[in-house]
Short mmCIF file of N, CA and C in Angstrom, two decimals:
data_model
loop_
_atom_site.label_atom_id
_atom_site.label_comp_id
_atom_site.label_asym_id
_atom_site.label_seq_id
_atom_site.Cartn_x
_atom_site.Cartn_y
_atom_site.Cartn_z
N UNK A 94 -4.30 -127.36 -129.24
CA UNK A 94 -4.16 -128.79 -129.48
C UNK A 94 -4.48 -129.52 -128.18
N UNK A 95 -5.47 -130.37 -128.22
CA UNK A 95 -5.78 -131.20 -127.06
C UNK A 95 -5.23 -132.60 -127.27
N UNK A 96 -5.80 -133.33 -128.22
CA UNK A 96 -5.31 -134.67 -128.53
C UNK A 96 -5.67 -134.97 -129.97
N UNK A 97 -4.76 -135.64 -130.65
CA UNK A 97 -5.00 -136.04 -132.03
C UNK A 97 -4.28 -137.34 -132.32
N UNK A 98 -4.81 -138.08 -133.28
CA UNK A 98 -4.27 -139.40 -133.64
C UNK A 98 -4.09 -139.46 -135.15
N UNK A 99 -2.95 -140.01 -135.59
CA UNK A 99 -2.71 -140.27 -137.01
C UNK A 99 -2.33 -141.73 -137.18
N UNK A 100 -2.80 -142.35 -138.27
CA UNK A 100 -2.48 -143.74 -138.56
C UNK A 100 -1.86 -143.84 -139.95
N UNK A 101 -0.92 -144.76 -140.12
CA UNK A 101 -0.24 -144.89 -141.41
C UNK A 101 -1.17 -145.51 -142.46
N UNK A 102 -0.71 -145.51 -143.70
CA UNK A 102 -1.53 -146.00 -144.82
C UNK A 102 -1.84 -147.49 -144.69
N UNK A 103 -1.02 -148.24 -143.96
CA UNK A 103 -1.25 -149.68 -143.77
C UNK A 103 -2.10 -149.98 -142.54
N UNK A 104 -2.61 -148.94 -141.87
CA UNK A 104 -3.41 -149.11 -140.65
C UNK A 104 -2.68 -149.92 -139.59
N UNK A 105 -1.40 -149.62 -139.43
CA UNK A 105 -0.56 -150.40 -138.51
C UNK A 105 -0.02 -149.52 -137.38
N UNK A 106 0.79 -148.52 -137.72
CA UNK A 106 1.40 -147.64 -136.73
C UNK A 106 0.56 -146.40 -136.49
N UNK A 107 0.58 -145.92 -135.27
CA UNK A 107 -0.23 -144.77 -134.87
C UNK A 107 0.64 -143.76 -134.14
N UNK A 108 0.41 -142.48 -134.44
CA UNK A 108 1.01 -141.39 -133.66
C UNK A 108 -0.10 -140.78 -132.83
N UNK A 109 0.15 -140.57 -131.55
CA UNK A 109 -0.78 -139.90 -130.65
C UNK A 109 -0.15 -138.58 -130.21
N UNK A 110 -0.83 -137.48 -130.47
CA UNK A 110 -0.39 -136.15 -130.06
C UNK A 110 -1.26 -135.72 -128.88
N UNK A 111 -0.64 -135.40 -127.74
CA UNK A 111 -1.41 -134.93 -126.59
C UNK A 111 -0.56 -133.95 -125.79
N UNK A 112 -1.21 -132.89 -125.35
CA UNK A 112 -0.47 -131.83 -124.69
C UNK A 112 -0.06 -132.19 -123.27
N UNK A 113 1.02 -131.56 -122.83
CA UNK A 113 1.51 -131.72 -121.46
C UNK A 113 0.78 -130.70 -120.61
N UNK A 114 -0.26 -131.12 -119.92
CA UNK A 114 -1.08 -130.20 -119.13
C UNK A 114 -0.30 -129.54 -118.00
N UNK A 115 0.72 -130.19 -117.48
CA UNK A 115 1.48 -129.63 -116.37
C UNK A 115 2.34 -128.44 -116.78
N UNK A 116 2.65 -128.32 -118.07
CA UNK A 116 3.50 -127.23 -118.53
C UNK A 116 2.81 -126.35 -119.58
N UNK A 117 1.53 -126.57 -119.84
CA UNK A 117 0.86 -125.91 -120.97
C UNK A 117 0.82 -124.40 -120.84
N UNK A 118 0.60 -123.86 -119.68
CA UNK A 118 0.43 -122.41 -119.52
C UNK A 118 1.75 -121.67 -119.70
N UNK A 119 2.80 -122.14 -119.06
CA UNK A 119 4.07 -121.41 -119.12
C UNK A 119 4.93 -121.76 -120.32
N UNK A 120 4.78 -122.98 -120.85
CA UNK A 120 5.61 -123.41 -121.98
C UNK A 120 4.87 -124.52 -122.71
N UNK A 121 4.13 -124.18 -123.74
CA UNK A 121 3.27 -125.13 -124.44
C UNK A 121 4.08 -126.23 -125.11
N UNK A 122 3.98 -127.44 -124.55
CA UNK A 122 4.69 -128.60 -125.11
C UNK A 122 3.72 -129.75 -125.31
N UNK A 123 4.10 -130.65 -126.21
CA UNK A 123 3.23 -131.75 -126.61
C UNK A 123 4.01 -133.07 -126.53
N UNK A 124 3.37 -134.09 -125.96
CA UNK A 124 3.90 -135.45 -126.02
C UNK A 124 3.41 -136.07 -127.32
N UNK A 125 4.29 -136.80 -127.99
CA UNK A 125 3.92 -137.49 -129.22
C UNK A 125 4.40 -138.93 -129.09
N UNK A 126 3.46 -139.85 -129.05
CA UNK A 126 3.76 -141.27 -128.86
C UNK A 126 3.51 -142.02 -130.16
N UNK A 127 4.43 -142.91 -130.52
CA UNK A 127 4.24 -143.78 -131.69
C UNK A 127 4.14 -145.21 -131.20
N UNK A 128 3.10 -145.90 -131.65
CA UNK A 128 2.91 -147.28 -131.25
C UNK A 128 1.85 -147.95 -132.10
N UNK A 129 1.43 -149.12 -131.65
CA UNK A 129 0.36 -149.84 -132.34
C UNK A 129 -0.41 -150.68 -131.33
N UNK A 130 -1.65 -150.91 -131.67
CA UNK A 130 -2.50 -151.74 -130.81
C UNK A 130 -2.10 -153.19 -131.00
N UNK A 131 -1.98 -153.91 -129.92
CA UNK A 131 -1.65 -155.33 -129.97
C UNK A 131 -2.94 -156.14 -129.92
N UNK A 132 -2.94 -157.35 -130.53
CA UNK A 132 -4.16 -158.17 -130.53
C UNK A 132 -4.66 -158.46 -129.12
N UNK A 133 -3.73 -158.70 -128.21
CA UNK A 133 -4.11 -158.94 -126.82
C UNK A 133 -3.18 -158.14 -125.93
N UNK A 134 -3.72 -157.51 -124.93
CA UNK A 134 -2.89 -156.76 -124.00
C UNK A 134 -2.76 -155.30 -124.37
N UNK A 135 -1.87 -154.62 -123.68
CA UNK A 135 -1.71 -153.17 -123.88
C UNK A 135 -1.04 -152.87 -125.22
N UNK A 136 -1.12 -151.60 -125.67
CA UNK A 136 -0.47 -151.23 -126.92
C UNK A 136 1.05 -151.30 -126.80
N UNK A 137 1.70 -151.48 -127.93
CA UNK A 137 3.15 -151.49 -128.01
C UNK A 137 3.60 -150.06 -128.33
N UNK A 138 4.20 -149.38 -127.36
CA UNK A 138 4.69 -148.03 -127.57
C UNK A 138 6.17 -148.09 -127.92
N UNK A 139 6.54 -147.53 -129.07
CA UNK A 139 7.90 -147.64 -129.57
C UNK A 139 8.71 -146.36 -129.41
N UNK A 140 8.04 -145.23 -129.31
CA UNK A 140 8.77 -143.96 -129.32
C UNK A 140 7.95 -142.87 -128.66
N UNK A 141 8.63 -141.95 -127.98
CA UNK A 141 7.96 -140.78 -127.42
C UNK A 141 8.82 -139.56 -127.71
N UNK A 142 8.17 -138.54 -128.23
CA UNK A 142 8.82 -137.25 -128.47
C UNK A 142 8.18 -136.23 -127.54
N UNK A 143 8.92 -135.19 -127.23
CA UNK A 143 8.41 -134.10 -126.39
C UNK A 143 8.81 -132.81 -127.09
N UNK A 144 7.85 -132.18 -127.77
CA UNK A 144 8.14 -131.03 -128.62
C UNK A 144 7.33 -129.81 -128.21
N UNK A 145 7.85 -128.65 -128.58
CA UNK A 145 7.08 -127.43 -128.43
C UNK A 145 5.86 -127.52 -129.34
N UNK A 146 4.81 -126.79 -128.98
CA UNK A 146 3.55 -126.87 -129.71
C UNK A 146 3.74 -126.59 -131.20
N UNK A 147 4.50 -125.57 -131.57
CA UNK A 147 4.67 -125.24 -132.99
C UNK A 147 5.39 -126.35 -133.75
N UNK A 148 6.39 -126.98 -133.14
CA UNK A 148 7.10 -128.09 -133.78
C UNK A 148 6.18 -129.30 -133.92
N UNK A 149 5.33 -129.54 -132.92
CA UNK A 149 4.38 -130.65 -132.99
C UNK A 149 3.37 -130.43 -134.11
N UNK A 150 2.92 -129.20 -134.29
CA UNK A 150 1.98 -128.89 -135.36
C UNK A 150 2.64 -129.10 -136.73
N UNK A 151 3.91 -128.73 -136.85
CA UNK A 151 4.65 -128.95 -138.10
C UNK A 151 4.77 -130.45 -138.39
N UNK A 152 5.08 -131.24 -137.36
CA UNK A 152 5.19 -132.69 -137.54
C UNK A 152 3.85 -133.27 -137.97
N UNK A 153 2.76 -132.83 -137.35
CA UNK A 153 1.41 -133.28 -137.71
C UNK A 153 1.15 -133.05 -139.20
N UNK A 154 1.43 -131.86 -139.67
CA UNK A 154 1.20 -131.52 -141.08
C UNK A 154 2.12 -132.33 -141.99
N UNK A 155 3.36 -132.49 -141.60
CA UNK A 155 4.32 -133.25 -142.39
C UNK A 155 3.91 -134.72 -142.53
N UNK A 156 3.47 -135.32 -141.44
CA UNK A 156 3.02 -136.72 -141.49
C UNK A 156 1.82 -136.88 -142.42
N UNK A 157 0.91 -135.91 -142.42
CA UNK A 157 -0.25 -136.00 -143.29
C UNK A 157 0.15 -135.91 -144.76
N UNK A 158 1.17 -135.12 -145.08
CA UNK A 158 1.63 -135.06 -146.47
C UNK A 158 2.30 -136.36 -146.89
N UNK A 159 2.72 -137.17 -145.91
CA UNK A 159 3.35 -138.46 -146.19
C UNK A 159 2.33 -139.60 -146.22
N UNK A 160 1.06 -139.29 -146.10
CA UNK A 160 0.02 -140.32 -146.20
C UNK A 160 -0.62 -140.76 -144.90
N UNK A 161 -0.20 -140.20 -143.77
CA UNK A 161 -0.82 -140.55 -142.49
C UNK A 161 -2.21 -139.91 -142.44
N UNK A 162 -3.19 -140.66 -141.90
CA UNK A 162 -4.57 -140.21 -141.87
C UNK A 162 -5.03 -140.00 -140.42
N UNK A 163 -5.84 -138.96 -140.19
CA UNK A 163 -6.38 -138.76 -138.83
C UNK A 163 -7.35 -139.88 -138.45
N UNK A 164 -7.31 -140.27 -137.19
CA UNK A 164 -8.27 -141.22 -136.63
C UNK A 164 -9.37 -140.44 -135.94
N UNK A 165 -10.60 -140.90 -136.09
CA UNK A 165 -11.72 -140.22 -135.43
C UNK A 165 -11.84 -140.64 -133.96
N UNK A 166 -11.40 -141.85 -133.65
CA UNK A 166 -11.48 -142.39 -132.28
C UNK A 166 -10.08 -142.73 -131.79
N UNK A 167 -9.82 -142.61 -130.49
CA UNK A 167 -8.52 -143.00 -129.93
C UNK A 167 -8.21 -144.48 -130.22
N UNK A 168 -6.95 -144.78 -130.47
CA UNK A 168 -6.54 -146.16 -130.76
C UNK A 168 -6.31 -146.96 -129.48
N UNK A 169 -5.96 -146.30 -128.39
CA UNK A 169 -5.73 -146.97 -127.12
C UNK A 169 -5.95 -145.99 -125.99
N UNK A 170 -5.91 -146.48 -124.78
CA UNK A 170 -6.08 -145.64 -123.60
C UNK A 170 -7.49 -145.69 -123.07
N UNK A 171 -7.71 -144.93 -122.01
CA UNK A 171 -9.01 -144.94 -121.33
C UNK A 171 -10.16 -144.54 -122.26
N UNK A 172 -9.91 -143.54 -123.13
CA UNK A 172 -10.97 -143.08 -124.04
C UNK A 172 -11.34 -144.16 -125.06
N UNK A 173 -10.41 -145.02 -125.41
CA UNK A 173 -10.67 -146.08 -126.39
C UNK A 173 -11.41 -147.24 -125.76
N UNK A 174 -11.38 -147.38 -124.45
CA UNK A 174 -11.98 -148.51 -123.77
C UNK A 174 -13.46 -148.34 -123.47
N UNK A 175 -14.00 -147.14 -123.67
CA UNK A 175 -15.41 -146.92 -123.35
C UNK A 175 -16.32 -147.35 -124.46
#
C-alpha cells in the first residue's frame, strides 16, 4: 500500500490512506486521514487514524462496501497541486 483515496457517495468527505515510511520496514503502519477540500484554502482535516497495514486494508474494503468510491487523483496535497 502506497497511497489511496476514497470519497463518499455525496462527493463530500474523503479518506486518504498513506503509509508511514519511517516505520514501514520494522512495523508496517498506515496513516488514514478523513477530510474534505475547502472552496478556498487548505483542506479541512477532521480525523487521523494510525493502523497496522492489515487493519487499514480491512477498513479500505469495509468503506467500499458502504459505498465509498476510489479516487483516481489525490484530493489535496502536493500531488493534487500539479
